[in-house]
XYZ file of C-alpha atoms in Angstrom:
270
model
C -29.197 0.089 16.741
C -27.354 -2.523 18.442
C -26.116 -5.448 16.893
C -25.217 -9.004 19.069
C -25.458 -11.885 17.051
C -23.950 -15.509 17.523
C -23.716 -18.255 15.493
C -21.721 -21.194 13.947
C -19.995 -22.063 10.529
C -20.253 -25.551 9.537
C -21.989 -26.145 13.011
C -18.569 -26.434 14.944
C -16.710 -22.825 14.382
C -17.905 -19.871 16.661
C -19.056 -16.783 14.689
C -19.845 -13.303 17.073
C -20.464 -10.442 15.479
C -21.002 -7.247 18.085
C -21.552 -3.333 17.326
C -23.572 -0.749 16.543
C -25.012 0.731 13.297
C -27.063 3.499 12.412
C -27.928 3.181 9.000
C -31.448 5.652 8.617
C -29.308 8.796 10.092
C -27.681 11.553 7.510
C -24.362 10.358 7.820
C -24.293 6.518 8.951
C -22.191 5.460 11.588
C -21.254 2.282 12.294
C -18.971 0.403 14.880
C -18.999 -3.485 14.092
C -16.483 -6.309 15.197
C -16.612 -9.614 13.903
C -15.223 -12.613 15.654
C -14.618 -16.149 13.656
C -12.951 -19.207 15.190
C -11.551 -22.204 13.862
C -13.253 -22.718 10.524
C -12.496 -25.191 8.391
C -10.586 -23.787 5.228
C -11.071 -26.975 3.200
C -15.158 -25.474 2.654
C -13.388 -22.811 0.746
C -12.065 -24.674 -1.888
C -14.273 -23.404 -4.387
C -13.102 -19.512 -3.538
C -9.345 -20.744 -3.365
C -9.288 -22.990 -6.464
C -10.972 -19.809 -8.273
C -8.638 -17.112 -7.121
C -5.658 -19.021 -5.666
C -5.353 -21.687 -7.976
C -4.988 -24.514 -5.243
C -7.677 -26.640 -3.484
C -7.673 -26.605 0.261
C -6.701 -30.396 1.692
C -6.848 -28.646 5.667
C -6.082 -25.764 7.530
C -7.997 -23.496 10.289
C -8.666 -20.009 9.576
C -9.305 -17.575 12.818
C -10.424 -14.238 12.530
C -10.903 -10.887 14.025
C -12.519 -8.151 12.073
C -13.225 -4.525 12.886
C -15.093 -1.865 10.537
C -15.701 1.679 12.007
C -17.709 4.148 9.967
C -17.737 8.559 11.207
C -18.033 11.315 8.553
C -17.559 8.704 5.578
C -14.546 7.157 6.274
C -13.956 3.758 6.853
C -11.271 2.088 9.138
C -11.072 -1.301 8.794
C -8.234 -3.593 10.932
C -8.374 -7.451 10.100
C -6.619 -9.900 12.342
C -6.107 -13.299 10.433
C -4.215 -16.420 11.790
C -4.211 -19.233 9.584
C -3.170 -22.333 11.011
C -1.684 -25.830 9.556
C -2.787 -24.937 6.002
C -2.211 -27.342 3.228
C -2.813 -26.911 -0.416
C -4.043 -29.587 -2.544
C -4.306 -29.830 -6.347
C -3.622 -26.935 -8.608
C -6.767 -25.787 -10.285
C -6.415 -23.951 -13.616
C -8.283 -20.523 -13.365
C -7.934 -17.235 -15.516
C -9.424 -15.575 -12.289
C -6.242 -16.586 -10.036
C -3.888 -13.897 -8.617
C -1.107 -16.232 -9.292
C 0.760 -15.929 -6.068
C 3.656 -18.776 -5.367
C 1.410 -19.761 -2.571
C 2.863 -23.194 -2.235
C 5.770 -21.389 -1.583
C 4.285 -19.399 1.051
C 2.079 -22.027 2.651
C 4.787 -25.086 2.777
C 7.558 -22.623 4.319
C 6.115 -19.845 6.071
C 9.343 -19.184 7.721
C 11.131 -19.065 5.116
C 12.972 -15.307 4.478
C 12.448 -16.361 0.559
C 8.506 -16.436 0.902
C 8.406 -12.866 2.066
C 10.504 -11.686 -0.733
C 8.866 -13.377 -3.619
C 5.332 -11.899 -1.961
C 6.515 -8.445 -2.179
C 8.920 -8.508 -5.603
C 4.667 -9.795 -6.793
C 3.476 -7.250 -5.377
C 5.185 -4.388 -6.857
C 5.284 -6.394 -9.911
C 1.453 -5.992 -9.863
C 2.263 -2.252 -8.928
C 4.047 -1.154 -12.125
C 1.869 -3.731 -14.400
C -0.973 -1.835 -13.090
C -2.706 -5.321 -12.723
C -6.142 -6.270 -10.964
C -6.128 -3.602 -7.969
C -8.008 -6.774 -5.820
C -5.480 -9.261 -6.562
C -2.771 -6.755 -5.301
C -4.907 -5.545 -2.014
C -5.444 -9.592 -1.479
C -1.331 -10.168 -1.497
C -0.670 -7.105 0.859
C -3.581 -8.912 3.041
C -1.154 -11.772 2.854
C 1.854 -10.269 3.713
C 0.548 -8.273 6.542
C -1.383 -11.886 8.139
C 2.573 -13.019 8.188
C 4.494 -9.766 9.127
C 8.115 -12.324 9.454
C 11.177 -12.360 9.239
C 10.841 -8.531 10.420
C 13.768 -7.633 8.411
C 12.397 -8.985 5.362
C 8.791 -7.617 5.898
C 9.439 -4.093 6.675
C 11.847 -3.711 3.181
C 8.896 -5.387 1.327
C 6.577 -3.169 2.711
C 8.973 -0.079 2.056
C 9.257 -1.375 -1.585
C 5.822 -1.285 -1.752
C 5.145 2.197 -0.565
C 7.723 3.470 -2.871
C 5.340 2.008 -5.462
C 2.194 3.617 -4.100
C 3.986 7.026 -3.739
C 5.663 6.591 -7.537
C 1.326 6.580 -8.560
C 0.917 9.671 -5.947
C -1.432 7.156 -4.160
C -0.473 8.962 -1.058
C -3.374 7.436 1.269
C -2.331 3.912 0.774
C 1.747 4.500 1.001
C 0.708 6.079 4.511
C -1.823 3.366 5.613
C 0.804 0.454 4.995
C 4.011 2.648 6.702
C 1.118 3.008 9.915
C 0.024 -0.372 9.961
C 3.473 -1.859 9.766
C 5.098 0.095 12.634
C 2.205 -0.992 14.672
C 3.985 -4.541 14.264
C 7.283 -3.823 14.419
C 7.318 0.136 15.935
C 11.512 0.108 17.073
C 13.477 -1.508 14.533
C 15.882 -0.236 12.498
C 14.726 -1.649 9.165
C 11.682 0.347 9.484
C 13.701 3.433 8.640
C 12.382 3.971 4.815
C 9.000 3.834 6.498
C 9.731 6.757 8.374
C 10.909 8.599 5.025
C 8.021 7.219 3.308
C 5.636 8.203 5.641
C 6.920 12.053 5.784
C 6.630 12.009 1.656
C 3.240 10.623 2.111
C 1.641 12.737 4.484
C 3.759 15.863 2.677
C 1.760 14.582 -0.475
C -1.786 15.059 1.407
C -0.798 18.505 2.358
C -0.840 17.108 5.706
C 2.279 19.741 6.999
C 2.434 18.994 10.512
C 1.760 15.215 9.819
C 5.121 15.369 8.016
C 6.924 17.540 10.208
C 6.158 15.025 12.961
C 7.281 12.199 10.845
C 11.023 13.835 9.622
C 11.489 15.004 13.502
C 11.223 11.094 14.429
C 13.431 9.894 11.814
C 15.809 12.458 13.324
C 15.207 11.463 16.692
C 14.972 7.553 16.110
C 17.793 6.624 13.832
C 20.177 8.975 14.641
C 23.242 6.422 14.764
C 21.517 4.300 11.694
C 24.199 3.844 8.747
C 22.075 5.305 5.826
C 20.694 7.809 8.092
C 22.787 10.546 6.212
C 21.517 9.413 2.578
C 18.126 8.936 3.855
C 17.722 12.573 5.685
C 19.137 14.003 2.434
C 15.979 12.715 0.388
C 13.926 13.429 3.416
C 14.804 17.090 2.882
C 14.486 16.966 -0.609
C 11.312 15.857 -0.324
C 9.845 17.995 2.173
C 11.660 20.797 -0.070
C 9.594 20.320 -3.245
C 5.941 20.092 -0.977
C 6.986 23.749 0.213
C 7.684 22.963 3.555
C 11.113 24.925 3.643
C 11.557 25.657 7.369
C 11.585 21.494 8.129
C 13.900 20.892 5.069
C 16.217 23.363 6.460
C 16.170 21.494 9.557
C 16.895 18.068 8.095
C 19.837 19.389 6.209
C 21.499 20.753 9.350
C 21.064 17.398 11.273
C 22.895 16.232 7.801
C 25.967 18.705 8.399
C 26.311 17.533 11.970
C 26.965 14.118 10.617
C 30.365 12.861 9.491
C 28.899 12.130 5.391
C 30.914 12.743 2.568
C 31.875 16.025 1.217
C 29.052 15.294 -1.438
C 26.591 14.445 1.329
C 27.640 18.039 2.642
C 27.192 19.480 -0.516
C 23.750 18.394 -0.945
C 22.699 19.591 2.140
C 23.836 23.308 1.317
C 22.486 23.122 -1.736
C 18.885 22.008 -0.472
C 19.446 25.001 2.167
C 20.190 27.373 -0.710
């Protein structure tokens, strides 16, 4: 069934929502997007002062939203701007994630705000705390993906986390959706590691392979390269796929490493 709706939030804010669903068949499909403009954040106080332990004074939140449903998987890709956004009084709540989101909200710019998200974050990780509250602060981090140095060794950090709880699928889905943002720079090269352990973890082999052979390719001049292929290979190594470790380790011979760099490479080959 088609679905074309349109409507209004608080009778000024544009809400579309356009797709197709097909709930009554024996595996449900579904292919909605969701379009919301310019709504006034200060009608969610009662959701922020809750869970973010601030009131709203003003802001506009802007949305895109996409859910796709085949075989029972679920891909979901949010687009959220937030604009002008400004907190008001704290509200005391034992339900509130207890992000520094003053912090974040009075200097987005700020290189500080992106680290203090992420050292939460994988805080949260390796307290094992409220899985929502954590998915809620990656939401964050990914709606302000800057400075891109900053935001791409937070989100490393973070997949280090997932892959430390073999949580495989999410490491991989926050390496993808950050190189979608930022797909050439040269921070992003513990994604690239990341995402071969990942996808080596899912016994996804050619996934991997695919992922060490751009890591060669891509950061071939990159000054941890050498240290960074060597764990690559390791890694690869202990999910059985020998061949590809093999070739990692040569492209770490070719390289002027250390003699110890050398000697891990041989050894992995042994």
């Amino acid at each position: 069934a088609k679905v074309d709706l349109d409507g209004e939030v608080d009778r000024y804010s544009p809400v579309t929502i356009r797709g197709e669903v097909n709930p009554l068949a024996a595996e449900t499909s579904l292919d909605m997007t969701m379009s919301f403009r310019n709504i006034e954040m200060a009608s969610l106080t009662p959701y922020s002062g809750r869970f973010a332990g601030y009131t709203i004074r003003r802001g506009k939140l802007s949305a895109d939203l996409n859910y796709k449903l085949n075989d029972r998987k679920l891909e979901a890709d949010h687009k959220i701007v937030v604009d002008q956004l400004e907190l008001g009084d704290k509200v005391e709540s034992p339900e509130s994630i207890g992000l520094p989101l003053k912090l974040l909200a009075e200097f987005p710019e700020h290189p500080l705000a992106t680290r203090i998200l992420g050292d939460w974050i994988c805080g949260a990780l390796i307290l094992e705390q409220n899985e929502e509250r954590i998915e809620e602060a990656i939401e964050t981090l990914y709606a302000r993906p800057e400075p891109a140095a900053d935001f791409l060794s937070v989100v490393a950090r973070i997949q280090e986390r997932y892959l430390a709880r073999n949580d495989y699928s999410r490491a991989l889905d926050l390496g993808n959706r950050a190189l979608q943002v930022y797909p050439e720079r040269a921070e992003a090269i513990l994604l690239y590691r990341y995402l071969a352990h990942a996808s080596a973890g899912l016994g996804d082999d050619e996934q991997a392979s695919i992922w060490a052979d751009a890591l060669m390719r891509r950061f071939g001049v990159h000054p941890d390269i050498v240290s960074v292929l060597i764990e690559t290979g390791h890694v690869l190594r202990r999910y059985g796929l020998y061949a590809k470790a093999a070739e990692v380790y040569q492209e770490v011979l070719k390289k002027n490493g250390s003699g110890k760099d050398h000697l891990c490479a041989l050894t992995g080959m042994a």
